[in-house]
Coordinates of C-alpha atoms in Angstrom, one line a residue:
X1 CA 37.7 18.8 3.8
X2 CA 37.4 15.0 4.7
X3 CA 34.2 13.9 6.6
X4 CA 34.1 11.0 8.7
X5 CA 31.0 9.6 10.3
X6 CA 30.5 6.8 12.9
X7 CA 27.4 5.8 14.4
X8 CA 25.8 2.6 15.8
X9 CA 22.3 1.5 15.1
X10 CA 20.0 -1.0 16.9
X11 CA 16.8 -1.8 15.2
X12 CA 15.3 -3.5 18.5
X13 CA 13.4 -0.3 19.5
X14 CA 11.9 0.2 16.0
X15 CA 11.0 -3.6 15.9
X16 CA 9.2 -3.3 19.3
X17 CA 7.1 -0.3 18.1
X18 CA 6.4 -2.0 14.7
X19 CA 2.7 -3.1 14.3
X20 CA 2.1 -6.1 11.8
X21 CA -1.7 -6.8 11.5
X22 CA -3.1 -9.6 9.2
X23 CA -5.4 -8.2 6.5
X24 CA -6.4 -11.3 4.6
X25 CA -8.4 -9.6 1.7
X26 CA -8.7 -11.3 -1.7
X27 CA -9.5 -9.3 -4.8
X28 CA -10.5 -11.4 -7.8
X29 CA -10.4 -10.1 -11.4
X30 CA -12.7 -11.2 -14.4
X31 CA -9.7 -13.4 -15.8
X32 CA -9.3 -15.3 -12.4
X33 CA -6.4 -13.5 -11.5
X34 CA -6.0 -12.8 -7.7
X35 CA -4.6 -10.0 -5.6
X36 CA -4.1 -10.9 -1.9
X37 CA -3.6 -8.3 0.5
X38 CA -1.6 -10.1 3.2
X39 CA -0.8 -7.8 6.2
X40 CA -0.4 -4.2 7.4
X41 CA 2.8 -2.9 9.0
X42 CA 3.2 0.3 10.6
X43 CA 6.0 2.2 12.5
X44 CA 7.5 5.6 12.8
X45 CA 9.2 5.1 9.4
X46 CA 5.9 4.6 7.6
X47 CA 3.1 2.3 7.0
X48 CA 2.6 -0.2 4.1
X49 CA 0.3 -3.2 3.1
X50 CA 2.0 -6.3 1.5
X51 CA 0.3 -8.0 -1.3
X52 CA 0.7 -10.9 -3.8
X53 CA -0.2 -11.6 -7.5
X54 CA -1.6 -14.9 -8.7
X55 CA -2.5 -14.9 -12.4
X56 CA -2.2 -12.3 -15.2
X57 CA -2.8 -8.7 -13.9
X58 CA -1.5 -6.0 -16.1
X59 CA -2.7 -3.1 -13.9
X60 CA -1.7 -0.6 -11.2
X61 CA -3.2 -1.1 -7.7
X62 CA -3.9 1.6 -5.0
X63 CA -6.1 1.8 -1.7
X64 CA -8.1 4.8 -1.0
X65 CA -10.2 5.4 2.0
X66 CA -10.5 7.1 5.4
X67 CA -9.4 6.8 8.9
X68 CA -11.6 6.9 12.1
X69 CA -11.6 10.7 12.1
X70 CA -12.6 11.0 8.4
X71 CA -9.3 11.8 7.2
X72 CA -8.4 10.7 3.6
X73 CA -5.9 7.7 3.2
X74 CA -4.1 6.6 0.0
X75 CA -1.6 3.6 -0.3
X76 CA 0.3 3.7 -3.5
X77 CA 1.9 0.7 -5.1
X78 CA 5.8 1.0 -4.2
X79 CA 7.6 -2.1 -4.5
X80 CA 6.9 -5.1 -6.9
X81 CA 9.2 -8.2 -7.1
X82 CA 8.1 -11.1 -9.6
X83 CA 8.3 -12.1 -13.1
X84 CA 8.1 -9.5 -15.8
X85 CA 4.8 -10.8 -17.3
X86 CA 3.0 -9.8 -14.1
X87 CA 1.7 -13.3 -13.3
X88 CA 3.3 -14.1 -10.1
X89 CA 5.0 -11.7 -7.4
X90 CA 4.8 -9.9 -4.3
X91 CA 5.0 -6.3 -3.5
X92 CA 3.7 -3.6 -1.0
X93 CA 1.6 -0.5 -1.0
X94 CA 3.1 2.5 0.7
X95 CA 1.1 5.1 2.6
X96 CA 1.3 8.2 0.5
X97 CA 2.2 11.0 3.1
X98 CA 2.9 13.4 0.5
X99 CA -0.9 13.6 0.1
X100 CA -1.2 14.3 3.8
X101 CA -2.2 10.7 4.5
X102 CA -0.8 10.5 8.0
X103 CA -1.5 7.5 10.2
X104 CA -0.7 8.0 13.9
X105 CA -0.4 6.1 16.9
X106 CA -4.0 7.2 17.9
X107 CA -5.5 6.1 14.6
X108 CA -8.1 3.2 15.5
X109 CA -9.0 2.0 12.0
X110 CA -8.7 2.4 8.3
X111 CA -11.6 1.7 6.0
X112 CA -9.9 1.2 2.5
X113 CA -11.2 0.5 -1.1
X114 CA -9.1 -1.2 -3.9
X115 CA -8.7 0.5 -7.2
X116 CA -7.1 -0.8 -10.3
X117 CA -5.6 1.2 -13.0
X118 CA -4.3 1.2 -16.4
X119 CA -1.6 3.4 -17.8
X120 CA -2.6 5.5 -20.7
X121 CA -1.1 8.2 -22.9
X122 CA -2.8 11.5 -23.7
X123 CA -2.4 13.5 -26.9
X124 CA 0.8 15.4 -25.4
X125 CA 2.4 12.0 -24.7
X126 CA 2.0 12.3 -21.0
X127 CA 1.4 9.0 -19.4
X128 CA -1.3 8.8 -16.6
X129 CA -3.3 6.2 -14.8
X130 CA -7.0 5.9 -14.9
X131 CA -8.2 4.1 -11.8
X132 CA -11.6 2.5 -11.1
X133 CA -13.0 0.9 -8.0
X134 CA -12.2 -2.8 -8.1
X135 CA -13.6 -4.5 -4.8
X136 CA -15.5 -4.1 -1.6
X137 CA -14.4 -1.6 1.1
X138 CA -12.5 -3.4 4.1
X139 CA -11.4 -2.3 7.4
X140 CA -8.2 -2.6 9.2
X141 CA -8.3 -2.3 13.0
X142 CA -5.1 -0.8 14.3
X143 CA -6.2 -0.8 17.9
X144 CA -7.8 -3.6 19.9

């Protein structure tokens, strides 16, 4: 049969519960390309860290680390908007909750290390990414 849906949404409650925390982390590569992690945004819908690219960087970015309770946390690159050559753009890394990487209201801090990866193909034709640490760990304090 015919389905009809009507609803009203107001984002003010979500906006009030959204935390935006400056990160201000710069990752310089050997070719003088720079990746800037700008801010952490978290709410009931998820958590992400915004970044920008400046200079040529042909790699994948992820952040791995732990929270204040020692639980593993992983942010993977989710969205990128910029030129196709990868020399200028913006994006964000999304908290990978599929790996059990849950950040709750009680989480006090995150200690994260950046990893850069290059896509390679194995002998079967499967593409995978090999990551290597690319910078010093940094901490995001989620509570005052």
